[in-house]
mmCIF file of N, CA and C and ligand atoms in Angstrom:
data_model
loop_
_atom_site.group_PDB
_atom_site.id
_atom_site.type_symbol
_atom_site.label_atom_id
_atom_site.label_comp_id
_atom_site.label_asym_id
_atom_site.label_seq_id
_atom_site.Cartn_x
_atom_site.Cartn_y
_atom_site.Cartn_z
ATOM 1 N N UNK A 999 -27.599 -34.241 -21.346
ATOM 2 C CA UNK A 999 -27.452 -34.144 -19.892
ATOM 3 C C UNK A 999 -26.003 -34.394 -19.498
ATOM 4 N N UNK A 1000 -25.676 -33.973 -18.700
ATOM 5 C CA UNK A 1000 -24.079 -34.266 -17.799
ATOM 6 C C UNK A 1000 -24.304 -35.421 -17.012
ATOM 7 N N UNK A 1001 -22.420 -35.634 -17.606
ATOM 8 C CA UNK A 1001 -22.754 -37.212 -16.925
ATOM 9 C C UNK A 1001 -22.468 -37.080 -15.366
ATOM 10 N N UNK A 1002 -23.272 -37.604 -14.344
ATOM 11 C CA UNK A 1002 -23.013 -37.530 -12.977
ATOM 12 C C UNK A 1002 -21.979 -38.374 -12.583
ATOM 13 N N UNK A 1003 -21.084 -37.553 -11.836
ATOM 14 C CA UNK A 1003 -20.735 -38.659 -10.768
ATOM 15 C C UNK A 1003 -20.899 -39.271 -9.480
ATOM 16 N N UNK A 1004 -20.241 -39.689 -8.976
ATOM 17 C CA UNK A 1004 -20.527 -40.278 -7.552
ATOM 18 C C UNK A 1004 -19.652 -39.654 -6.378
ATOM 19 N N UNK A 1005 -19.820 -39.082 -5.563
ATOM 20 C CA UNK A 1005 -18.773 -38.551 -4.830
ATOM 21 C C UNK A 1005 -19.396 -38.910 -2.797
ATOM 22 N N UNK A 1006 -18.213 -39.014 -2.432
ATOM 23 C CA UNK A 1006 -18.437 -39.667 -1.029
ATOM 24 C C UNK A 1006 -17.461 -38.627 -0.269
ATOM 25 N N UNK A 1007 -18.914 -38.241 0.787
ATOM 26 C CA UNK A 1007 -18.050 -37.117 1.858
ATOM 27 C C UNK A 1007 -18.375 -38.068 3.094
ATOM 28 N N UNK A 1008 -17.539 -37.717 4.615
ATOM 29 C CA UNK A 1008 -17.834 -38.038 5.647
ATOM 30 C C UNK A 1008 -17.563 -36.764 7.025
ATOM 31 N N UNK A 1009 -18.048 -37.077 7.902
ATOM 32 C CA UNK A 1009 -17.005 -35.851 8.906
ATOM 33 C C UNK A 1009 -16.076 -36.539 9.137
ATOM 34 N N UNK A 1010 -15.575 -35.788 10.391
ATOM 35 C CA UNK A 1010 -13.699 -36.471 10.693
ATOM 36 C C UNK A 1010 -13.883 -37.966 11.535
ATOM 37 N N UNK A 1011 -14.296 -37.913 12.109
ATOM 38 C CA UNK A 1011 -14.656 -39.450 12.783
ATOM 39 C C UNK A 1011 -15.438 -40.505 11.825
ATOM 40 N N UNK A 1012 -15.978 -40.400 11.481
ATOM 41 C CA UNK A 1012 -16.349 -40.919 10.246
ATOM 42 C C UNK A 1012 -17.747 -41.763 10.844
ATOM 43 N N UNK A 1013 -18.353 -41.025 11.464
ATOM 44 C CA UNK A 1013 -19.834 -41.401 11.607
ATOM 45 C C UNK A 1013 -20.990 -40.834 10.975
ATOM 46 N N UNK A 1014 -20.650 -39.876 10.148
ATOM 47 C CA UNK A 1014 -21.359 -39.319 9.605
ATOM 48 C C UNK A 1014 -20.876 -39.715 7.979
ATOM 49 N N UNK A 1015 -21.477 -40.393 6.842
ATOM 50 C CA UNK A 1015 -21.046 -40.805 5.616
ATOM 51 C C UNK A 1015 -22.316 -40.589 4.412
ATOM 52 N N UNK A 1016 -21.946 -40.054 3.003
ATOM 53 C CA UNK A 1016 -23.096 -40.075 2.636
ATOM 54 C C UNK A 1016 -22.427 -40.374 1.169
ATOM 55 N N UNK A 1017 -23.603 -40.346 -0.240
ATOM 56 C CA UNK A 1017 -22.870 -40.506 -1.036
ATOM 57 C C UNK A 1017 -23.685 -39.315 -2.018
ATOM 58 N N UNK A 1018 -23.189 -38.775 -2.576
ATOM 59 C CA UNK A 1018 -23.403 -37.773 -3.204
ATOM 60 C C UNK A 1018 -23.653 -37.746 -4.935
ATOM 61 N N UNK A 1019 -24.622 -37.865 -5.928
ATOM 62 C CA UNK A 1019 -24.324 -37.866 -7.408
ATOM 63 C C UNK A 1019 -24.744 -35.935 -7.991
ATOM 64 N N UNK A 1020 -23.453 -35.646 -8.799
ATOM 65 C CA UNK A 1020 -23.757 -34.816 -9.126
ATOM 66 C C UNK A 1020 -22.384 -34.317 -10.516
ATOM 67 N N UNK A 1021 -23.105 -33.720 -11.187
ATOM 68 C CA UNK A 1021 -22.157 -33.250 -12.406
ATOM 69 C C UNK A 1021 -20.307 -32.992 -11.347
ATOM 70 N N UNK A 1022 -19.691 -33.338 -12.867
ATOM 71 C CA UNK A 1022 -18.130 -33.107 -12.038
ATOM 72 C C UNK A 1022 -18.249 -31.651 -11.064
ATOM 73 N N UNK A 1023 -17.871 -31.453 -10.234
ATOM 74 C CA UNK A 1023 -17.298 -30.413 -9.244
ATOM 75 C C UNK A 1023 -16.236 -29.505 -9.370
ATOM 76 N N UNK A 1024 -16.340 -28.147 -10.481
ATOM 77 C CA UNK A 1024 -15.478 -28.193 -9.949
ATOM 78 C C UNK A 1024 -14.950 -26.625 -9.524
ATOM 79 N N UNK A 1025 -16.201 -26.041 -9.412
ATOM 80 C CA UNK A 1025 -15.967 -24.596 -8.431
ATOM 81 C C UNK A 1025 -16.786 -24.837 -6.971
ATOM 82 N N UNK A 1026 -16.635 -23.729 -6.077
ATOM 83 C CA UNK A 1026 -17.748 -24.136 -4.783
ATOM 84 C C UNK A 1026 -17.904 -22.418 -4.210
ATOM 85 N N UNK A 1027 -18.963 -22.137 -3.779
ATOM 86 C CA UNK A 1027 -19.242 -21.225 -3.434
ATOM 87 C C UNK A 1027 -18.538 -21.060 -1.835
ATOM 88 N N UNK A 1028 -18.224 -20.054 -1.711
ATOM 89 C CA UNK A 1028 -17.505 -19.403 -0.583
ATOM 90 C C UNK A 1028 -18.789 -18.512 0.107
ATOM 91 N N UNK A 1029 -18.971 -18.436 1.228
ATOM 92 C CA UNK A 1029 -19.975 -17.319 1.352
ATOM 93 C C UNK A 1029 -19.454 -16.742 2.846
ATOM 94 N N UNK A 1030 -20.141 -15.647 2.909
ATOM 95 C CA UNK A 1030 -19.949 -14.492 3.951
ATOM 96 C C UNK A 1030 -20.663 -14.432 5.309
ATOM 97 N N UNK A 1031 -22.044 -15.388 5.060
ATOM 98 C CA UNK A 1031 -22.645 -15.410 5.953
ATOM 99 C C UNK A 1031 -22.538 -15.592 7.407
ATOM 100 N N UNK A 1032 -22.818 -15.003 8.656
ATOM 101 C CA UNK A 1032 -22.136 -15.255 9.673
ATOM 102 C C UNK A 1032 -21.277 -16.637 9.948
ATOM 103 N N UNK A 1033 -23.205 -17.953 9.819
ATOM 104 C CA UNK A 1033 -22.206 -18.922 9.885
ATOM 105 C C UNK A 1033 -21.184 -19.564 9.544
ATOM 106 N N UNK A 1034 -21.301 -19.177 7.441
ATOM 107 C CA UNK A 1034 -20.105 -20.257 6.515
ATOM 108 C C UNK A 1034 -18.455 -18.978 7.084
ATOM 109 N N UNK A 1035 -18.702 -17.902 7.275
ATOM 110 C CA UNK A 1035 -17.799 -17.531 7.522
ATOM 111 C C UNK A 1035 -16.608 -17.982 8.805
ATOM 112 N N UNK A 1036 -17.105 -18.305 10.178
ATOM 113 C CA UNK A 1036 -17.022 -18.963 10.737
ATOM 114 C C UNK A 1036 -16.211 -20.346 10.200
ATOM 115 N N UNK A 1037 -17.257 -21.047 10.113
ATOM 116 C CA UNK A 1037 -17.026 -22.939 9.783
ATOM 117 C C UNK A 1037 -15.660 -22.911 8.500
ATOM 118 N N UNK A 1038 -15.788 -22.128 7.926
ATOM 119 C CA UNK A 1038 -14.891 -22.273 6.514
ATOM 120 C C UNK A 1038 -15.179 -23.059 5.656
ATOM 121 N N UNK A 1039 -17.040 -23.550 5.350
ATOM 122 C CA UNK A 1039 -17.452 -24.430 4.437
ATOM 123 C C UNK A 1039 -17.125 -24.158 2.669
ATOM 124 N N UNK A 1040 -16.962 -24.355 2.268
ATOM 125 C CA UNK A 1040 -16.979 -24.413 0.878
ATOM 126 C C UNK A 1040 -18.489 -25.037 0.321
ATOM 127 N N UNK A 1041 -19.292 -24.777 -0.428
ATOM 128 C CA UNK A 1041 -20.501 -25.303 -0.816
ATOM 129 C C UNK A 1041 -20.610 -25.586 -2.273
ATOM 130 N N UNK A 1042 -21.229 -26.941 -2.323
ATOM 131 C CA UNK A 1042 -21.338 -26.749 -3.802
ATOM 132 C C UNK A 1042 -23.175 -27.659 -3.353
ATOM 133 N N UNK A 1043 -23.942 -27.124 -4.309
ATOM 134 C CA UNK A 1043 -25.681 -27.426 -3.815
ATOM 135 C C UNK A 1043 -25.909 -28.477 -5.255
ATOM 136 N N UNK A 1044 -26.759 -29.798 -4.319
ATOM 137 C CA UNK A 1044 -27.644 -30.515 -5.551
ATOM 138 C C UNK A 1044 -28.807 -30.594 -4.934
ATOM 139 N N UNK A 1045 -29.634 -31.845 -5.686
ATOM 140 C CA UNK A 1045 -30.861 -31.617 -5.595
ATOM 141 C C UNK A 1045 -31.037 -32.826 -4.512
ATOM 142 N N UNK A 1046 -32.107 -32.553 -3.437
ATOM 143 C CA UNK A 1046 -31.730 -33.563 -2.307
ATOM 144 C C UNK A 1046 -32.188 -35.070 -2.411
ATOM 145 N N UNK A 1047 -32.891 -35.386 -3.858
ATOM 146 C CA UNK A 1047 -33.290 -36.584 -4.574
ATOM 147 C C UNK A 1047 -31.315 -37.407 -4.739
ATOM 148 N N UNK A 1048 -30.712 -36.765 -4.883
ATOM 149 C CA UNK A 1048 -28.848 -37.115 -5.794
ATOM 150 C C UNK A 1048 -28.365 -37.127 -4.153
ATOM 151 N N UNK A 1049 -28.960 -37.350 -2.672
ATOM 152 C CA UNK A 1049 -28.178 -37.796 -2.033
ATOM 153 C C UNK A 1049 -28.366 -38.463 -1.141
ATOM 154 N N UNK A 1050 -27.750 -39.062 -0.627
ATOM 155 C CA UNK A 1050 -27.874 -40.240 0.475
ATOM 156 C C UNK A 1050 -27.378 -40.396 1.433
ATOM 157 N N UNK A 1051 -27.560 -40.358 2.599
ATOM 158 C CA UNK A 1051 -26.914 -40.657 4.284
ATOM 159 C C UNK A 1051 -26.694 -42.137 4.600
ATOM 160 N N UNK A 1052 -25.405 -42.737 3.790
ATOM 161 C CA UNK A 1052 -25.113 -43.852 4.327
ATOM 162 C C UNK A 1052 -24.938 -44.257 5.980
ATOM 163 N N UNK A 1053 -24.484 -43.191 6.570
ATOM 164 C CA UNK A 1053 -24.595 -43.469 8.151
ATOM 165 C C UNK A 1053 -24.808 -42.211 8.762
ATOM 166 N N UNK A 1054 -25.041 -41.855 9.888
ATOM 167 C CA UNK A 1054 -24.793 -41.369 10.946
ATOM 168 C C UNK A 1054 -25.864 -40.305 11.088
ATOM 169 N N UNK A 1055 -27.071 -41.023 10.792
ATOM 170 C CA UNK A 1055 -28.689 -40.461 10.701
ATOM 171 C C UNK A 1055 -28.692 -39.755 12.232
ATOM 172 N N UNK A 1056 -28.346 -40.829 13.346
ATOM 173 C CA UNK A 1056 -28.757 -40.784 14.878
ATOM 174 C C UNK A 1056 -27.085 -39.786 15.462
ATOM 175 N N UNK A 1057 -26.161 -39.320 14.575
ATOM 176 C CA UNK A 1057 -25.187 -38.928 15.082
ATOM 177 C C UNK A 1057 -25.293 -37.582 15.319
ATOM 178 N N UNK A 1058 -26.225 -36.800 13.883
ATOM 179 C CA UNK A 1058 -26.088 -35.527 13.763
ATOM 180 C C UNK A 1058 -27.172 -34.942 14.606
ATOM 181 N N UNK A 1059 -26.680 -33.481 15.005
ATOM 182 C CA UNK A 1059 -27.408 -32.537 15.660
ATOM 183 C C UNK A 1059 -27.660 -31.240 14.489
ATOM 184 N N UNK A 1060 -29.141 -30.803 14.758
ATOM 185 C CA UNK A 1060 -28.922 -29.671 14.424
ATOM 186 C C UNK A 1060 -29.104 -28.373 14.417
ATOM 187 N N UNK A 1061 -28.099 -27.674 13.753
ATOM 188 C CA UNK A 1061 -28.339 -25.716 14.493
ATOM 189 C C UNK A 1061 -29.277 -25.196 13.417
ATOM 190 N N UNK A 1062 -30.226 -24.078 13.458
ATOM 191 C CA UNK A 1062 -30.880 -23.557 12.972
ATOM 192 C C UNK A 1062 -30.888 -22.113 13.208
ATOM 193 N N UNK A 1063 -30.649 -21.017 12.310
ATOM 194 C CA UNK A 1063 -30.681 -19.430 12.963
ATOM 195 C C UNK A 1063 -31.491 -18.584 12.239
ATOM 196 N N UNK A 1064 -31.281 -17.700 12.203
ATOM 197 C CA UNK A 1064 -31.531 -16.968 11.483
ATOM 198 C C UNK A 1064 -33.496 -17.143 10.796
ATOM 199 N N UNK A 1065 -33.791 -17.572 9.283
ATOM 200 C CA UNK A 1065 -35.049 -17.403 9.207
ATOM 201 C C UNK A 1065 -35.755 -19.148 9.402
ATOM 202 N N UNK A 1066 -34.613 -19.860 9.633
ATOM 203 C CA UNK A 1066 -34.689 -21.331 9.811
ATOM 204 C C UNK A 1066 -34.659 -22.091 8.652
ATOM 205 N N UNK A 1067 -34.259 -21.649 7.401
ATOM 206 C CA UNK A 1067 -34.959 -22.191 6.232
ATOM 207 C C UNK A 1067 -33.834 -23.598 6.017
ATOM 208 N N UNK A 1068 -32.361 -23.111 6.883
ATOM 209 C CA UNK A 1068 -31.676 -24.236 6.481
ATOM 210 C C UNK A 1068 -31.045 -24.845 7.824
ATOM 211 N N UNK A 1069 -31.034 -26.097 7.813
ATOM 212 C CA UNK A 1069 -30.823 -27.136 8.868
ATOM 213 C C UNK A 1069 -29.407 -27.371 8.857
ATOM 214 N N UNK A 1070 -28.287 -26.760 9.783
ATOM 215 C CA UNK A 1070 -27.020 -26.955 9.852
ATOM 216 C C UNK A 1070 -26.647 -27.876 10.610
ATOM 217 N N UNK A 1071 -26.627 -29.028 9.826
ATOM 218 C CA UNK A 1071 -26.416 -30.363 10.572
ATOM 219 C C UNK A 1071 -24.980 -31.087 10.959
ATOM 220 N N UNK A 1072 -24.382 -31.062 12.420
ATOM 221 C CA UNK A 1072 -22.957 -31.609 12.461
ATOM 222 C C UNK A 1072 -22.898 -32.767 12.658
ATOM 223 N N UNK A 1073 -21.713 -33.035 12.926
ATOM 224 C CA UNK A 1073 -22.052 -34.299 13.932
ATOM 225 C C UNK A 1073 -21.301 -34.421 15.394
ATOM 226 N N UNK A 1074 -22.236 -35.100 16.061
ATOM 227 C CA UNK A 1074 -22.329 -34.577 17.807
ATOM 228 C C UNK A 1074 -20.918 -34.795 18.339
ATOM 229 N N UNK A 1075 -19.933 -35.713 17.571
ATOM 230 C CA UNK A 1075 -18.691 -36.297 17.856
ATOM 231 C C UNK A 1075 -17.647 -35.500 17.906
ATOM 232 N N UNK A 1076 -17.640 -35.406 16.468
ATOM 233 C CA UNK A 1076 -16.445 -34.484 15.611
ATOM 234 C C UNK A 1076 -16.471 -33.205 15.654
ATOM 235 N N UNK A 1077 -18.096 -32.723 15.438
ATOM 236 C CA UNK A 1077 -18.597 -31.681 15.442
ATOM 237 C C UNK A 1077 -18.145 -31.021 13.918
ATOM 238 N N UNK A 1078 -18.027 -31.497 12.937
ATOM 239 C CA UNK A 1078 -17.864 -31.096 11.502
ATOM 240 C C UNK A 1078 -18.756 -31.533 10.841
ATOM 241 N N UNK A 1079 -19.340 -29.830 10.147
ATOM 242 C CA UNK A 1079 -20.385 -30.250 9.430
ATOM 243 C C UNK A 1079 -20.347 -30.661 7.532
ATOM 244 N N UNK A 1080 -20.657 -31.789 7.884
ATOM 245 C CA UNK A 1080 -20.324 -31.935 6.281
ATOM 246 C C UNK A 1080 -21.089 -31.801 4.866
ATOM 247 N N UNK A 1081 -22.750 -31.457 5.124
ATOM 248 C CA UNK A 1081 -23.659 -31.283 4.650
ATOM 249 C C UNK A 1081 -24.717 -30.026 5.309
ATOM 250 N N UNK A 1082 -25.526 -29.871 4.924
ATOM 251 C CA UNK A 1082 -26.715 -29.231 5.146
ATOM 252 C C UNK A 1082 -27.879 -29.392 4.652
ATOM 253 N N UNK A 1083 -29.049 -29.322 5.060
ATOM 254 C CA UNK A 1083 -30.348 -29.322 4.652
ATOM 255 C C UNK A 1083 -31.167 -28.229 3.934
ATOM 256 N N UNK A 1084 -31.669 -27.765 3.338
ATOM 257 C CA UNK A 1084 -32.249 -26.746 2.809
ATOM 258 C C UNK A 1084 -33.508 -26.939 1.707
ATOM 259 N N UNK A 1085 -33.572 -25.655 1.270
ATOM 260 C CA UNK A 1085 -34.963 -25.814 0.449
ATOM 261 C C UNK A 1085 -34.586 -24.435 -0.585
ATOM 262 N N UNK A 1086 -34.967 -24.979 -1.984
ATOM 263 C CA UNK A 1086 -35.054 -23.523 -3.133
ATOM 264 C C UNK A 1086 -36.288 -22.296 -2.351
ATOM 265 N N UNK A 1087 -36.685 -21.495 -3.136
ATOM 266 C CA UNK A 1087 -37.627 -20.711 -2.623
ATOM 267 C C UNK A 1087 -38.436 -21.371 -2.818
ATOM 268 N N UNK A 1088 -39.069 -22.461 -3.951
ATOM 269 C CA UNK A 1088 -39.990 -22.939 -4.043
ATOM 270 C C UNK A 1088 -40.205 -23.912 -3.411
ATOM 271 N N UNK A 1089 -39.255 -24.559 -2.834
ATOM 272 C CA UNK A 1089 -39.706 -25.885 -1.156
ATOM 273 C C UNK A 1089 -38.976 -26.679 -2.124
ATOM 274 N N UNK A 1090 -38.682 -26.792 -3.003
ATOM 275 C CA UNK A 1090 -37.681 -28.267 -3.677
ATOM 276 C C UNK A 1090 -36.227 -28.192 -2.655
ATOM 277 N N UNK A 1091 -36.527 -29.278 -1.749
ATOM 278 C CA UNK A 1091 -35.263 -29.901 -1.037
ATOM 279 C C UNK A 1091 -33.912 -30.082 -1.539
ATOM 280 N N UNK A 1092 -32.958 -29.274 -1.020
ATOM 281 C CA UNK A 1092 -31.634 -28.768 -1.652
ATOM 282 C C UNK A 1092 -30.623 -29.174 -0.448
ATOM 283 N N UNK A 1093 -29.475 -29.864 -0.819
ATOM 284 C CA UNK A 1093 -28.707 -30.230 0.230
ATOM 285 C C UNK A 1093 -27.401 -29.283 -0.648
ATOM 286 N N UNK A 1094 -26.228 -28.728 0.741
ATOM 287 C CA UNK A 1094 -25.237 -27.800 0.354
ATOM 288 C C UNK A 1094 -24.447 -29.100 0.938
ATOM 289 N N UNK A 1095 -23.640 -29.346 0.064
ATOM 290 C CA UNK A 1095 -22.655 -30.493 0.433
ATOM 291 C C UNK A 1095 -21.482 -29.052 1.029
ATOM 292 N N UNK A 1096 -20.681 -29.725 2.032
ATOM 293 C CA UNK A 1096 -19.280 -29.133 2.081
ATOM 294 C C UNK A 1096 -18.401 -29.824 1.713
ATOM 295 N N UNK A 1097 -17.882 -29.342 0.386
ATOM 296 C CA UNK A 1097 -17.215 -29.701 -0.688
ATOM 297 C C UNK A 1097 -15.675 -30.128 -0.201
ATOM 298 N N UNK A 1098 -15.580 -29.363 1.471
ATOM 299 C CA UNK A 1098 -13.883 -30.046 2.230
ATOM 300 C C UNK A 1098 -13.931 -31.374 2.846
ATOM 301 N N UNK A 1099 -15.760 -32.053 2.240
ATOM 302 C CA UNK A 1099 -15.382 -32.849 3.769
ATOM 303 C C UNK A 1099 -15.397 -34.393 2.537
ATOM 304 N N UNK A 1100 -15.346 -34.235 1.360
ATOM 305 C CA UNK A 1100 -15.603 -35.460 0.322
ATOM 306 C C UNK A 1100 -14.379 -35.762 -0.430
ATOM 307 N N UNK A 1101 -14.458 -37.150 -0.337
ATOM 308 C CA UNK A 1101 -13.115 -37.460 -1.020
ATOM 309 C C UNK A 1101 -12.438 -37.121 -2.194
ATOM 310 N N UNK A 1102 -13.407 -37.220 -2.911
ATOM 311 C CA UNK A 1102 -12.018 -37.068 -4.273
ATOM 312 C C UNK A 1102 -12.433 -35.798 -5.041
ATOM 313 N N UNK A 1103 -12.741 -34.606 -4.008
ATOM 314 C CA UNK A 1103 -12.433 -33.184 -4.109
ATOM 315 C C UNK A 1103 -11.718 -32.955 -3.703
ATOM 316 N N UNK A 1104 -10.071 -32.134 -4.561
ATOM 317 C CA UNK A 1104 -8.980 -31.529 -3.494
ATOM 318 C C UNK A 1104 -9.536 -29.641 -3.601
ATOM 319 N N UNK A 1105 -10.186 -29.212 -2.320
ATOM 320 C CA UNK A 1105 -10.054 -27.927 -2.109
ATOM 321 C C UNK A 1105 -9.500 -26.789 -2.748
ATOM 322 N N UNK A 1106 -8.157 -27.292 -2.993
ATOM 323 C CA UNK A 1106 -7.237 -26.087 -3.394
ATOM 324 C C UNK A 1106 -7.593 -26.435 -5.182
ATOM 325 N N UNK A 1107 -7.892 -27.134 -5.639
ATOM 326 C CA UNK A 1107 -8.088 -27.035 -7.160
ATOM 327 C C UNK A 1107 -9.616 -26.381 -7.624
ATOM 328 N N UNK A 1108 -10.169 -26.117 -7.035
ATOM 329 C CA UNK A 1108 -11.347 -25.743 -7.103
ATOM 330 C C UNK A 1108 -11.512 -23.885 -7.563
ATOM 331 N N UNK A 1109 -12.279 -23.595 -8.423
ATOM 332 C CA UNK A 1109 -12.569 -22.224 -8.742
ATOM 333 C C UNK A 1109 -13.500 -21.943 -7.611
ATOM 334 N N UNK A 1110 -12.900 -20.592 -6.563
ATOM 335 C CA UNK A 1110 -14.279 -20.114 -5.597
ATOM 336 C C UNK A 1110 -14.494 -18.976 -6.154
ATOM 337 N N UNK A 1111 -15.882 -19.052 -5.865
ATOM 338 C CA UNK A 1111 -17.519 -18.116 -6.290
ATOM 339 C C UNK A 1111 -17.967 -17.766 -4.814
ATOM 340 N N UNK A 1112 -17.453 -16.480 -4.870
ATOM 341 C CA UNK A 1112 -18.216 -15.709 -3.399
ATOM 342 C C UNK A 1112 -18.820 -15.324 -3.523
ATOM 343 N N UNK A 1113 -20.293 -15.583 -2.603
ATOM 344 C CA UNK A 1113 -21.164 -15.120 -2.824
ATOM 345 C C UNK A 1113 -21.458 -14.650 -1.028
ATOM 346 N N UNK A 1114 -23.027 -13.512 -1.276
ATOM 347 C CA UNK A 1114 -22.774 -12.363 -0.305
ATOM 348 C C UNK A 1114 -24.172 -13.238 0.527
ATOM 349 N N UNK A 1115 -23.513 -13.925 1.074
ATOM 350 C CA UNK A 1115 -24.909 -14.396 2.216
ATOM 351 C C UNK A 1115 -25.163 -13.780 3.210
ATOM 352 N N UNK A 1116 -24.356 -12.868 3.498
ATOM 353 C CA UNK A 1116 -24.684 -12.253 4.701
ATOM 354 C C UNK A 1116 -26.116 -11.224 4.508
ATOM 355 N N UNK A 1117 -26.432 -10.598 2.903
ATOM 356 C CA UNK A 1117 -27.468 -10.260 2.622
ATOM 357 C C UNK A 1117 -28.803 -10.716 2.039
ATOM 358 N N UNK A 1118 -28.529 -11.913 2.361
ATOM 359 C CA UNK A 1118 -30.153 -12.638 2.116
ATOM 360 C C UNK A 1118 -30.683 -12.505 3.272
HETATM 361 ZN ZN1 ZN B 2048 -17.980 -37.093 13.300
#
């Protein structure tokens, strides 16, 4: 097995904090989809057992479009979303971390993997 690490994202105000375990990081998916196109998220997905909402449970709001399957959660302050909610096809609970908003990921070192969300 890969050894996990620990990684800690927040939004910009820092009411929103979570802690994240997951194999080192070190590509993130780029996608096309109306919204990530927009936001400029970077994604990298674990399993939603590997994460944790140290704060800002009562901060976030959230948007939903399209077939609803994933919960685009910001926060009401900052308004940067630093996570998301989701589900595989089979209902196993999947969180898309945004890989810009955690500390000891630098962005620009990262291999991006575009992928075509605009056609799911
Ligand atoms: Zn915030």
């Amino acid at each position: 097995m890969t050894e996990q690490r620990t990684y800690h994202g927040s939004c910009h105000c820092g009411a929103v904090r979570y802690e994240a375990k997951s194999p080192p990081i070190g590509e993130a998916l780029s996608c096309n989809c109306s919204m990530c196109r927009r936001k400029g998220s970077l994604l990298a997905f674990i399993p939603a057992t590997d994460f944790a909402l140290q704060s800002g449970s009562d901060a976030l709001a959230d948007y939903q479009f399209n077939k609803h399957v994933i919960h685009h959660l910001f926060c009401r302050t900052c308004g940067v979303t630093s996570f998301a909610r989701g589900a595989m096809p089979d209902g196993t609970p999947v969180i898309a971390l945004n890989v810009r908003c955690i500390d000891e990921i630098d962005p620009d070192t990262l291999k991006i993997n575009r992928i075509d969300g605009k056609s799911f």
